[in-house]
Amino acid sequence: MSTLTRRHGELFMEETPLSKIAATFGTPCFAYSRKTITDNYLAYANALGDWPGMICYSVKANSNLGVLSILAQLGSGFDIVSSGELERVLKAGGDPARVVFSGIGKSPSEMARALEVGVHCFNVESDSELEALSQVASAQDKVASVSLRVNPDVDAKTHPYISTGLKENKFGVDINRAEEIYDKATTLPGIRVVGVDCHIGSQLTEVEPFLDALDRTLALVETLEKKGIAIHHLDLGGGLGVTYQDETPPPIDTYISAVKERLGDRQLELIFEPGRSIVADSGILLTRIEYLKPTDKKNFAIVDAAMNDLIRPSLYQAWQEILPVSDHNEAETLLWDVVGPICESADFLGKDRLLKIDAGGLLAIKSSGAYGFVMSSNYNTRPRAAEIVVDGDTLHQVRRRESVEELFEHESCLPK
Ligand code: LLP
């Protein structure tokens, strides 16, 4: 399904021309389609059907309150990795009892807050974290529900920076040590074992690595149950990858159905933590071409968005499609590098793109709804972009553009 349509030479998101978004809120700005977020979430929820479990949207992919509130209204659970993300979920109306707390470095104060609001489960990643959680929970006279994140040593076949399930990665505990840590967990005060968790990486475009990880974790579940440690749920981590260029991830239903089939008649609840596949294709980064700079070697289109707004191309050599917002029929079709104003050669949004463009025109960088704004920075003292949710022909500004003054609000000059 496409979030964008071209009508009479103009790109639309839902019923809204992108040029109207730029005219109203300026550029650069992110725009997200409420309908696409809803459809993507429902694809997971409907695939899970009446199988007990939860779809816990991974907040790190896009943590804007407007986006979170769309998902909270749909009844989504949430996967968080910090108390900052927890506060966002609460503010957006999310139910803490449907929150799983992931991450390798939860601090005692973050644990305390999560216990106070009553999160569903802590995904614990080391012996020392388990001990710390036991102490924090006991001090509050509370019991923390715990899954151990196991590292099943499966190759997710994705970019090395976002692959997490191999022995050399910092995440989880070696699945061969899991039994020993579960034994320990059953003896610690303030800890209740409820599940097993694994997450092998992001932007997976095949089901096989997920199923390999599932088989290995199911073997662990059996071992634990044999020794009387009951496991109520299995958390399979992040969701499927998306199509940025020519990737062909399977439909969400194919993945979830395959998992359900593998489980057969086991009474295990399922938790999924999809981020990218819920929000990536809902969003675009809208930017205006400031200058065209053809040179002997390359043609550069210098735009008003930069690597501080969207770092994926620079950081992961990620390819995201770039489309002119309006047809420029008079322009010549040429190969362009679309670059930002930042003083680094790494500041590009796309290289060698065949485009018909003019200075002053608008470009839409597709699939920017996930790991876009959340990874943005103020590098070069650039205020961060506005964020807009499009709902049919209605526009909601869910984050206003920062001002330069706000950027140094927390700083001070030294006295003379
Ligand atoms: N659960 C855990 C424990 C995770 O670490 C992640 C992503 C997810 C769930 C969500 O995975 P997803 O459904 O989005 O694949 N910045 C990178 C992606 C980093 C992913 C980190 N963890 C990018 O722009 O490609």
Short mmCIF file of C-alpha atoms and ligand atoms in Angstrom, two decimals:
data_model
loop_
_atom_site.label_atom_id
_atom_site.label_comp_id
_atom_site.label_asym_id
_atom_site.label_seq_id
_atom_site.Cartn_x
_atom_site.Cartn_y
_atom_site.Cartn_z
CA MET A 1 0.00 0.00 0.00
CA SER A 2 1.31 3.42 -0.79
CA THR A 3 1.04 6.43 1.44
CA LEU A 4 1.64 8.74 -1.50
CA THR A 5 -0.29 9.19 -4.73
CA ARG A 6 0.43 11.46 -7.70
CA ARG A 7 -2.57 13.41 -8.93
CA HIS A 8 -2.32 15.87 -11.84
CA GLY A 9 1.45 16.02 -11.45
CA GLU A 10 1.32 16.68 -7.68
CA LEU A 11 2.20 14.30 -4.83
CA PHE A 12 -0.48 13.80 -2.21
CA MET A 13 -0.38 12.16 1.21
CA GLU A 14 -3.89 10.88 1.85
CA GLU A 15 -6.09 13.81 0.68
CA THR A 16 -3.44 16.48 1.22
CA PRO A 17 -1.07 17.90 -1.43
CA LEU A 18 2.51 17.84 -0.05
CA SER A 19 2.96 21.39 -1.35
CA LYS A 20 0.25 22.49 1.09
CA ILE A 21 2.17 20.95 4.01
CA ALA A 22 5.31 22.83 2.95
CA ALA A 23 3.39 26.08 2.47
CA THR A 24 1.75 25.78 5.88
CA PHE A 25 4.61 24.53 8.06
CA GLY A 26 7.76 25.27 6.06
CA THR A 27 10.60 22.88 5.25
CA PRO A 28 12.32 20.66 6.20
CA CYS A 29 9.47 18.81 7.85
CA PHE A 30 8.35 15.26 8.48
CA ALA A 31 4.80 14.24 7.55
CA TYR A 32 3.19 10.97 8.68
CA SER A 33 -0.01 9.37 7.39
CA ARG A 34 -2.36 8.38 10.18
CA LYS A 35 -4.04 5.86 7.87
CA THR A 36 -0.79 4.06 7.02
CA ILE A 37 0.23 3.81 10.69
CA THR A 38 -3.23 2.44 11.50
CA ASP A 39 -3.21 -0.07 8.62
CA ASN A 40 0.28 -1.31 9.52
CA TYR A 41 -0.58 -1.76 13.19
CA LEU A 42 -3.81 -3.55 12.30
CA ALA A 43 -1.91 -5.88 9.95
CA TYR A 44 0.00 -7.14 13.02
CA ALA A 45 -2.99 -7.14 15.37
CA ASN A 46 -5.22 -8.97 12.87
CA ALA A 47 -2.50 -11.50 12.07
CA LEU A 48 -2.14 -12.26 15.77
CA GLY A 49 -5.94 -12.54 15.88
CA ASP A 50 -7.24 -14.24 18.99
CA TRP A 51 -3.89 -15.84 19.83
CA PRO A 52 -3.09 -14.50 23.30
CA GLY A 53 -0.38 -11.88 23.26
CA MET A 54 0.43 -8.29 22.37
CA ILE A 55 1.78 -6.11 19.61
CA CYS A 56 4.14 -3.76 21.44
CA TYR A 57 5.09 -0.94 19.05
CA SER A 58 8.79 -0.18 19.42
CA VAL A 59 8.83 3.45 20.50
CA LYS A 60 12.41 4.07 19.37
CA ALA A 61 11.34 4.00 15.70
CA ASN A 62 9.23 7.15 16.08
CA SER A 63 8.42 8.48 19.52
CA ASN A 64 6.40 11.56 18.62
CA LEU A 65 3.45 11.91 21.02
CA GLY A 66 1.04 12.30 18.12
CA VAL A 67 2.21 9.02 16.61
CA LEU A 68 2.15 7.24 19.97
CA SER A 69 -1.37 8.51 20.63
CA ILE A 70 -2.61 7.02 17.33
CA LEU A 71 -1.24 3.66 18.44
CA ALA A 72 -2.48 3.98 22.03
CA GLN A 73 -5.98 4.66 20.69
CA LEU A 74 -5.74 1.45 18.65
CA GLY A 75 -4.92 -0.48 21.83
CA SER A 76 -1.27 -1.10 20.99
CA GLY A 77 1.25 -2.12 23.62
CA PHE A 78 4.70 -0.48 23.63
CA ASP A 79 8.32 -1.59 23.68
CA ILE A 80 10.49 0.99 25.46
CA VAL A 81 14.21 1.33 26.17
CA SER A 82 14.36 4.27 28.56
CA SER A 83 12.31 6.06 31.17
CA GLY A 84 12.07 8.91 28.67
CA GLU A 85 10.21 6.61 26.31
CA LEU A 86 8.07 5.38 29.21
CA GLU A 87 6.99 8.94 30.07
CA ARG A 88 6.12 9.53 26.41
CA VAL A 89 3.92 6.42 26.35
CA LEU A 90 2.13 7.52 29.51
CA LYS A 91 1.67 11.06 28.19
CA ALA A 92 0.23 9.69 24.93
CA GLY A 93 -2.34 7.64 26.83
CA GLY A 94 -0.61 4.24 26.56
CA ASP A 95 -1.37 1.55 29.14
CA PRO A 96 1.70 0.77 31.30
CA ALA A 97 0.38 -2.77 31.80
CA ARG A 98 0.99 -3.25 28.05
CA VAL A 99 4.61 -2.03 28.12
CA VAL A 100 7.72 -4.18 27.84
CA PHE A 101 10.98 -2.60 28.97
CA SER A 102 13.96 -3.61 26.78
CA GLY A 103 17.58 -2.42 26.68
CA ILE A 104 20.93 -3.46 28.09
CA GLY A 105 21.56 -0.53 30.41
CA LYS A 106 18.47 0.21 32.48
CA SER A 107 19.45 2.32 35.46
CA PRO A 108 18.05 1.64 38.96
CA SER A 109 15.99 4.82 38.78
CA GLU A 110 14.51 3.76 35.44
CA MET A 111 13.68 0.36 36.93
CA ALA A 112 12.04 2.02 39.94
CA ARG A 113 9.82 4.23 37.78
CA ALA A 114 8.79 1.29 35.58
CA LEU A 115 7.87 -0.73 38.69
CA GLU A 116 5.96 2.21 40.11
CA VAL A 117 3.74 2.51 37.02
CA GLY A 118 3.47 -1.28 36.65
CA VAL A 119 5.00 -2.29 33.32
CA HIS A 120 4.14 -5.73 31.96
CA CYS A 121 7.67 -7.11 31.80
CA PHE A 122 11.37 -6.29 31.99
CA ASN A 123 13.48 -7.84 29.22
CA VAL A 124 16.66 -8.45 31.21
CA GLU A 125 19.98 -8.73 29.40
CA SER A 126 22.60 -9.73 32.00
CA ASP A 127 23.19 -11.31 35.42
CA SER A 128 24.13 -7.96 36.90
CA GLU A 129 20.98 -6.30 35.58
CA LEU A 130 18.91 -9.10 37.10
CA GLU A 131 20.55 -8.56 40.49
CA ALA A 132 20.02 -4.80 40.29
CA LEU A 133 16.35 -5.28 39.38
CA SER A 134 15.91 -7.70 42.29
CA GLN A 135 17.31 -5.09 44.67
CA VAL A 136 15.21 -2.23 43.31
CA ALA A 137 12.01 -4.32 43.35
CA SER A 138 12.63 -5.68 46.85
CA ALA A 139 13.30 -2.19 48.19
CA GLN A 140 9.88 -1.12 46.84
CA ASP A 141 8.24 -4.30 48.08
CA LYS A 142 7.30 -5.10 44.51
CA VAL A 143 7.79 -8.07 42.20
CA ALA A 144 9.24 -7.48 38.74
CA SER A 145 8.03 -9.73 35.93
CA VAL A 146 11.03 -10.79 33.91
CA SER A 147 12.01 -12.31 30.58
CA LEU A 148 15.62 -13.01 29.83
CA ARG A 149 16.75 -11.72 26.44
CA VAL A 150 18.66 -14.60 24.96
CA ASN A 151 21.09 -14.30 22.14
CA PRO A 152 20.36 -17.30 19.91
CA ASP A 153 23.45 -16.80 17.68
CA VAL A 154 21.43 -16.50 14.47
CA ASP A 155 22.56 -14.49 11.46
CA ALA A 156 19.82 -11.95 10.72
CA LYS A 157 21.43 -11.19 7.31
CA THR A 158 21.01 -7.47 7.74
CA HIS A 159 23.35 -4.45 8.05
CA PRO A 160 26.02 -5.17 10.73
CA TYR A 161 25.05 -2.06 12.73
CA ILE A 162 21.47 -3.32 13.16
CA SER A 163 22.22 -7.02 13.53
CA THR A 164 21.98 -8.03 17.17
CA GLY A 165 21.58 -11.81 17.48
CA LEU A 166 25.15 -12.99 16.94
CA LYS A 167 27.56 -14.01 19.69
CA GLU A 168 29.79 -11.02 18.97
CA ASN A 169 26.92 -8.54 19.57
CA LYS A 170 26.56 -6.83 22.94
CA PHE A 171 22.91 -7.83 23.32
CA GLY A 172 21.22 -10.53 25.37
CA VAL A 173 22.83 -13.46 27.11
CA ASP A 174 24.31 -16.44 25.32
CA ILE A 175 21.46 -18.92 24.97
CA ASN A 176 23.77 -21.62 26.33
CA ARG A 177 24.02 -19.73 29.62
CA ALA A 178 20.32 -18.95 29.85
CA GLU A 179 19.32 -21.95 31.95
CA GLU A 180 21.83 -21.03 34.65
CA ILE A 181 20.53 -17.43 34.79
CA TYR A 182 16.89 -18.57 34.90
CA ASP A 183 17.82 -20.86 37.83
CA LYS A 184 19.32 -17.88 39.58
CA ALA A 185 16.27 -15.71 38.78
CA THR A 186 13.98 -18.15 40.58
CA THR A 187 15.99 -17.68 43.78
CA LEU A 188 16.14 -13.88 43.75
CA PRO A 189 13.68 -11.82 45.81
CA GLY A 190 11.44 -9.44 43.87
CA ILE A 191 11.75 -11.37 40.61
CA ARG A 192 9.09 -13.44 38.86
CA VAL A 193 10.06 -15.26 35.67
CA VAL A 194 7.34 -14.90 33.03
CA GLY A 195 8.91 -15.21 29.61
CA VAL A 196 11.75 -15.62 27.17
CA ASP A 197 12.77 -12.77 24.87
CA CYS A 198 14.96 -12.48 21.80
CA HIS A 199 15.59 -9.88 19.13
CA ILE A 200 18.03 -10.75 16.37
CA GLY A 201 18.12 -7.52 14.39
CA SER A 202 16.22 -4.99 12.35
CA GLN A 203 15.29 -4.66 8.65
CA LEU A 204 14.98 -8.44 8.23
CA THR A 205 13.50 -9.29 4.87
CA GLU A 206 13.20 -13.05 5.31
CA VAL A 207 11.22 -15.14 7.77
CA GLU A 208 13.83 -17.90 8.11
CA PRO A 209 16.18 -16.16 10.61
CA PHE A 210 13.15 -15.37 12.83
CA LEU A 211 12.08 -19.01 12.70
CA ASP A 212 15.61 -20.24 13.46
CA ALA A 213 15.64 -18.00 16.53
CA LEU A 214 12.18 -19.23 17.44
CA ASP A 215 13.26 -22.88 17.28
CA ARG A 216 16.23 -22.20 19.54
CA THR A 217 14.17 -20.27 22.07
CA LEU A 218 11.44 -22.94 22.05
CA ALA A 219 14.05 -25.56 22.91
CA LEU A 220 15.02 -23.38 25.88
CA VAL A 221 11.37 -23.00 26.94
CA GLU A 222 11.07 -26.80 26.99
CA THR A 223 14.20 -27.23 29.07
CA LEU A 224 12.97 -24.63 31.56
CA GLU A 225 9.50 -26.12 31.80
CA LYS A 226 10.95 -29.56 32.44
CA LYS A 227 12.63 -28.19 35.52
CA GLY A 228 9.44 -26.48 36.69
CA ILE A 229 10.15 -22.93 35.52
CA ALA A 230 6.88 -21.93 33.83
CA ILE A 231 7.16 -19.66 30.80
CA HIS A 232 4.02 -17.69 29.94
CA HIS A 233 5.16 -15.71 26.95
CA LEU A 234 7.63 -15.60 24.14
CA ASP A 235 8.77 -12.18 22.92
CA LEU A 236 10.21 -12.36 19.41
CA GLY A 237 11.51 -8.80 19.29
CA GLY A 238 11.27 -6.39 16.36
CA GLY A 239 9.16 -6.76 13.26
CA LEU A 240 9.80 -7.26 9.58
CA GLY A 241 11.87 -5.04 7.34
CA VAL A 242 10.32 -2.74 4.75
CA THR A 243 10.83 -1.99 1.06
CA TYR A 244 13.13 0.98 0.68
CA GLN A 245 14.36 0.07 -2.81
CA ASP A 246 13.95 -3.49 -4.08
CA GLU A 247 13.76 -5.48 -0.84
CA THR A 248 10.89 -7.96 -0.77
CA PRO A 249 9.93 -8.64 2.86
CA PRO A 250 7.09 -11.16 3.21
CA PRO A 251 3.65 -9.92 4.24
CA ILE A 252 3.24 -9.48 8.01
CA ASP A 253 0.59 -12.18 8.08
CA THR A 254 2.98 -14.72 6.53
CA TYR A 255 5.49 -14.16 9.33
CA ILE A 256 3.00 -14.25 12.21
CA SER A 257 1.16 -17.26 10.78
CA ALA A 258 4.45 -19.15 10.44
CA VAL A 259 5.23 -18.42 14.10
CA LYS A 260 1.77 -19.54 15.25
CA GLU A 261 2.10 -22.70 13.19
CA ARG A 262 5.48 -23.52 14.76
CA LEU A 263 3.93 -23.11 18.22
CA GLY A 264 1.15 -25.56 17.43
CA ASP A 265 -0.95 -26.15 20.52
CA ARG A 266 1.56 -24.81 23.04
CA GLN A 267 -0.04 -22.37 25.45
CA LEU A 268 2.48 -19.60 24.93
CA GLU A 269 1.49 -15.97 24.65
CA LEU A 270 3.26 -14.08 21.86
CA ILE A 271 4.77 -10.61 22.04
CA PHE A 272 6.08 -8.77 18.97
CA GLU A 273 7.95 -5.45 19.10
CA PRO A 274 7.64 -4.00 15.57
CA GLY A 275 8.83 -0.46 14.96
CA ARG A 276 10.00 0.15 11.40
CA SER A 277 7.25 -1.84 9.68
CA ILE A 278 4.58 0.21 11.46
CA VAL A 279 5.88 3.70 10.80
CA ALA A 280 8.58 3.73 8.07
CA ASP A 281 6.34 3.91 5.01
CA SER A 282 3.88 6.23 6.75
CA GLY A 283 6.36 9.10 6.66
CA ILE A 284 8.25 11.41 4.36
CA LEU A 285 10.83 14.08 4.90
CA LEU A 286 9.80 17.11 2.88
CA THR A 287 12.62 19.39 1.76
CA ARG A 288 13.08 22.33 -0.59
CA ILE A 289 15.85 22.58 -3.18
CA GLU A 290 17.88 25.67 -2.37
CA TYR A 291 20.41 25.56 -5.19
CA LEU A 292 21.40 23.42 -8.13
CA LYS A 293 25.15 23.08 -8.52
CA PRO A 294 26.25 21.14 -11.58
CA THR A 295 30.03 20.44 -11.64
CA ASP A 296 32.37 18.57 -14.02
CA LYS A 297 32.09 15.38 -11.97
CA LYS A 298 28.70 15.53 -10.32
CA ASN A 299 25.46 17.45 -10.18
CA PHE A 300 24.52 18.53 -6.68
CA ALA A 301 21.02 19.45 -5.59
CA ILE A 302 21.51 21.34 -2.34
CA VAL A 303 18.41 21.03 -0.18
CA ASP A 304 17.34 22.49 3.16
CA ALA A 305 17.27 19.08 4.94
CA ALA A 306 20.54 17.49 6.00
CA MET A 307 22.17 14.58 7.79
CA ASN A 308 21.12 16.13 11.10
CA ASP A 309 17.48 15.62 10.02
CA LEU A 310 17.87 12.17 8.45
CA ILE A 311 21.10 10.36 9.26
CA ARG A 312 20.26 6.93 7.82
CA PRO A 313 21.87 7.54 4.38
CA SER A 314 25.15 8.77 5.95
CA LEU A 315 25.26 6.29 8.82
CA TYR A 316 24.16 3.06 7.15
CA GLN A 317 24.55 3.97 3.46
CA ALA A 318 20.77 3.52 3.48
CA TRP A 319 18.90 4.12 0.22
CA GLN A 320 15.59 5.96 0.47
CA GLU A 321 13.60 6.96 -2.59
CA ILE A 322 13.54 10.67 -3.45
CA LEU A 323 10.61 12.05 -5.45
CA PRO A 324 9.94 15.54 -6.82
CA VAL A 325 6.72 16.80 -5.23
CA SER A 326 5.55 18.46 -8.49
CA ASP A 327 6.31 17.49 -12.06
CA HIS A 328 9.00 19.67 -13.61
CA ASN A 329 8.26 18.90 -17.23
CA GLU A 330 10.62 21.50 -18.66
CA ALA A 331 13.63 20.30 -16.65
CA GLU A 332 16.21 17.93 -18.11
CA THR A 333 16.46 14.46 -16.56
CA LEU A 334 19.89 14.28 -14.93
CA LEU A 335 21.77 12.34 -12.28
CA TRP A 336 21.84 14.30 -9.03
CA ASP A 337 23.42 13.91 -5.61
CA VAL A 338 20.88 15.30 -3.14
CA VAL A 339 22.93 16.91 -0.38
CA GLY A 340 22.36 19.08 2.68
CA PRO A 341 24.07 22.29 3.82
CA ILE A 342 26.18 20.62 6.56
CA CYS A 343 29.97 20.91 6.38
CA GLU A 344 30.73 17.23 5.82
CA SER A 345 30.95 15.15 2.69
CA ALA A 346 28.91 12.56 4.57
CA ASP A 347 25.99 14.97 4.42
CA PHE A 348 23.91 13.45 1.66
CA LEU A 349 20.37 12.16 1.43
CA GLY A 350 20.75 10.30 -1.83
CA LYS A 351 23.40 9.85 -4.49
CA ASP A 352 23.15 9.40 -8.27
CA ARG A 353 19.41 9.87 -8.50
CA LEU A 354 17.79 10.39 -11.92
CA LEU A 355 15.57 13.42 -11.37
CA LYS A 356 13.83 16.18 -13.30
CA ILE A 357 14.13 19.08 -10.87
CA ASP A 358 14.38 22.85 -10.58
CA ALA A 359 15.79 25.08 -7.84
CA GLY A 360 13.01 26.11 -5.46
CA GLY A 361 11.12 22.84 -6.02
CA LEU A 362 10.18 20.41 -3.28
CA LEU A 363 11.43 16.84 -2.79
CA ALA A 364 9.90 14.07 -0.70
CA ILE A 365 12.28 11.53 0.85
CA LYS A 366 10.19 8.42 1.27
CA SER A 367 10.07 5.88 4.10
CA SER A 368 11.30 8.42 6.64
CA GLY A 369 8.71 7.63 9.30
CA ALA A 370 11.02 5.23 11.16
CA TYR A 371 14.43 6.14 12.58
CA GLY A 372 14.09 9.58 10.98
CA PHE A 373 13.24 12.43 13.35
CA VAL A 374 14.18 10.32 16.40
CA MET A 375 17.79 10.13 15.23
CA SER A 376 17.99 13.80 14.29
CA SER A 377 20.34 16.24 16.00
CA ASN A 378 21.18 19.91 16.18
CA TYR A 379 24.56 19.52 14.45
CA ASN A 380 25.66 22.82 12.86
CA THR A 381 23.14 24.51 15.22
CA ARG A 382 20.29 23.51 12.97
CA PRO A 383 16.88 23.61 14.66
CA ARG A 384 15.09 20.30 14.33
CA ALA A 385 12.27 19.97 11.83
CA ALA A 386 8.52 20.18 12.40
CA GLU A 387 6.45 16.99 12.43
CA ILE A 388 2.96 16.78 10.97
CA VAL A 389 0.34 14.03 11.10
CA VAL A 390 -1.87 13.92 8.01
CA ASP A 391 -5.40 12.62 8.55
CA GLY A 392 -7.28 12.80 5.26
CA ASP A 393 -7.27 16.50 4.43
CA THR A 394 -6.66 17.53 8.05
CA LEU A 395 -3.17 18.46 9.25
CA HIS A 396 -2.02 18.19 12.85
CA GLN A 397 1.28 19.80 13.76
CA VAL A 398 2.50 17.26 16.34
CA ARG A 399 5.85 19.00 16.85
CA ARG A 400 6.64 22.54 15.95
CA ARG A 401 9.93 23.52 14.40
CA GLU A 402 12.59 24.46 16.97
CA SER A 403 13.88 28.01 17.10
CA VAL A 404 17.57 28.89 17.28
CA GLU A 405 17.07 30.53 20.72
CA GLU A 406 15.72 27.25 22.09
CA LEU A 407 18.92 25.50 21.05
CA PHE A 408 21.05 27.43 23.49
CA GLU A 409 18.49 27.77 26.25
CA HIS A 410 20.47 25.34 28.43
CA GLU A 411 23.84 27.02 27.87
CA SER A 412 25.45 30.11 29.31
CA CYS A 413 28.29 32.46 28.47
CA LEU A 414 31.18 32.86 30.90
CA PRO A 415 31.44 36.20 32.73
CA LYS A 416 33.96 38.63 31.23
N1 LLP B 1 13.01 -4.55 19.90
C1 LLP B 1 14.30 -4.32 20.17
C2 LLP B 1 14.88 -4.91 21.39
C3 LLP B 1 15.09 -3.56 19.30
O1 LLP B 1 16.37 -3.36 19.58
C4 LLP B 1 14.51 -2.99 18.13
C5 LLP B 1 15.29 -2.17 17.22
C6 LLP B 1 13.14 -3.25 17.89
C7 LLP B 1 12.43 -4.02 18.79
C8 LLP B 1 12.42 -2.68 16.70
O2 LLP B 1 12.88 -3.26 15.53
P1 LLP B 1 12.18 -2.95 14.11
O3 LLP B 1 10.79 -3.56 14.12
O4 LLP B 1 12.12 -1.50 13.96
O5 LLP B 1 13.06 -3.61 13.12
N2 LLP B 1 18.39 2.98 13.47
C9 LLP B 1 18.37 1.78 12.66
C10 LLP B 1 17.54 0.68 13.28
C11 LLP B 1 17.93 0.33 14.69
C12 LLP B 1 17.07 -0.75 15.29
C13 LLP B 1 17.36 -0.91 16.74
N3 LLP B 1 16.52 -1.85 17.43
C14 LLP B 1 17.92 2.13 11.25
O6 LLP B 1 17.67 3.31 10.98
O7 LLP B 1 17.87 1.28 10.36
#
